[in-house]
Amino acid sequence: MSDQPVTLPVCRRLTYAVGHFFNDLCASMWFTYLLVYYHSVLGFQDTNAGALLLVGQIADGICTPLIGYESDRTSGCGTYGKRKTWHLVGTLSVFASFPFIFNPCIGCDEGTPQTAGLIYFIPFIIIFQFGWAATQISHLSLIPELVTCEHAKVELTSYRYAFTVVANITVYAVAWLLFHFQSQKMDDPSISQNLGWADVPTFRYLALIVWGIGMVFSIIFHLGTKEIVQPQESEADAGEYQPLIPRSSRNSGLVLQWKHWLMEPAFYQVAVLYMCTRLIVNLSQAYIPMYLTNTLSLPKNYIATIPLVMYVCGFVSSLVMKPVSKRIGTSMTYFVGLLPIMAFSYWVLLEMNMGTRVYGAAVLLGAGSAVILVMSLSMTANLIGDQTQSGAFVYGAMSFTDKVANGLGVMMIQAFHPCHTQESDCIWFYHNVMVIVTGGVAAVAAICLCTIFIWPITIRRRLAVITGLMGTQDDETNSFRVNGRLNLWTQQ
């Protein structure tokens, strides 16, 4: 394989970046509006609404590593490429299931038992989460295959996140317009201040608009992104041990399969940091509507405008991440992103009645969340390096920790919901939730980041000989040189 770094022209970067746009649109609605929709609009109990989100997260968490493993093993559909094949399967699954999640069950009304609604929604949620996981893992796994330079990976991840921000902006802008048009049609303006069954059409139209826009961008991805399909080897060499990168010699590097990653300390360092990142981003996104409407007592249109401000700021910060990370490094850039998140947490902690000043706090949270999310994905891509034959498993394992942690986190928060006893407790409850899921988890992420500063992300093999490619052993230093980099190893 040539040592010349592989990069992409701008057009191909853009067509790649829009490949996760449909997922991002759906994820924005899932995390921001699922609890609000089922609890405040359909009238589900706190635990039932949390259970639906937990079922989705567990289904996603289980599917993600399995899809990652299968995506690494299978060869795809003909010459289409295995990553794009799984992407197509995932997209079709999301397309078939998502509209049903944000629509009442067929024939249901306000008096329908919640058990019937749970039975109806769970199958669609499982299909949706399977499709979402397949699309996410296949799309992320393309990064180390399309580019090889570290800064190119950061750039491609930044492009990808820029469209994630655009997707969130799109959802919140459309939601704001729908709420605005709804309020103009109401004879009594005070009625529009509270969420209820009357808002069902608003969420239905929002889901259908998201559904249509997402499919258009998925088609653009499949038409504009070309995956390099490696020639098939003999049956004896095929299967789990077939690399995606052509082999130039027996000394070009090591081939890591899924079980080898489980012996790498860096694998767990990145996994914990990625989990903390997703907890901050997803839980703050899920509970900020509750914080706005219950704690700050703001009108319901704020559940569209505040997230919109957050993601506009995130988009701006994503534009400056590449030069900053190139100058100070990925880990230091991640630390810089933690600072505004901690500032947001401190502001919320000190000021109970923030009012419209919440816009300023949203700027901090949005900018910081964008930075840490892109940097955590870049760290994962850097960990994989040229080990693209098992890249999907790595992304799947990272996503597994994130999905299960998010689901359990939401269920714990919903289980401790105090509003069935005292209404005043609701005000403090969501206030405390926002402080803990931002400042508390950010502190854990900072501790994990310190371990990366002390023990940088690198592959330390515990096996000197594995099936596949071999590196060059240095007996004097008891080390193993892979692609020009020195990596420590220990003999068994």
Short mmCIF file of N, CA and C in Angstrom, two decimals, residues 41 168 181 201 266:
data_model
loop_
_atom_site.label_atom_id
_atom_site.label_comp_id
_atom_site.label_asym_id
_atom_site.label_seq_id
_atom_site.Cartn_x
_atom_site.Cartn_y
_atom_site.Cartn_z
N VAL A 41 -47.78 15.01 25.34
CA VAL A 41 -48.78 15.05 24.26
C VAL A 41 -49.73 13.86 24.35
N ASN A 168 -30.16 18.96 12.81
CA ASN A 168 -30.83 19.42 14.02
C ASN A 168 -31.46 20.80 13.82
N PHE A 181 -47.38 28.45 13.26
CA PHE A 181 -48.62 28.39 12.48
C PHE A 181 -49.78 27.89 13.34
N PRO A 201 -51.14 16.59 15.62
CA PRO A 201 -50.87 16.88 14.20
C PRO A 201 -49.54 17.59 13.98
N ALA A 266 -6.26 1.04 25.07
CA ALA A 266 -6.74 2.24 24.39
C ALA A 266 -8.19 2.09 23.94
#
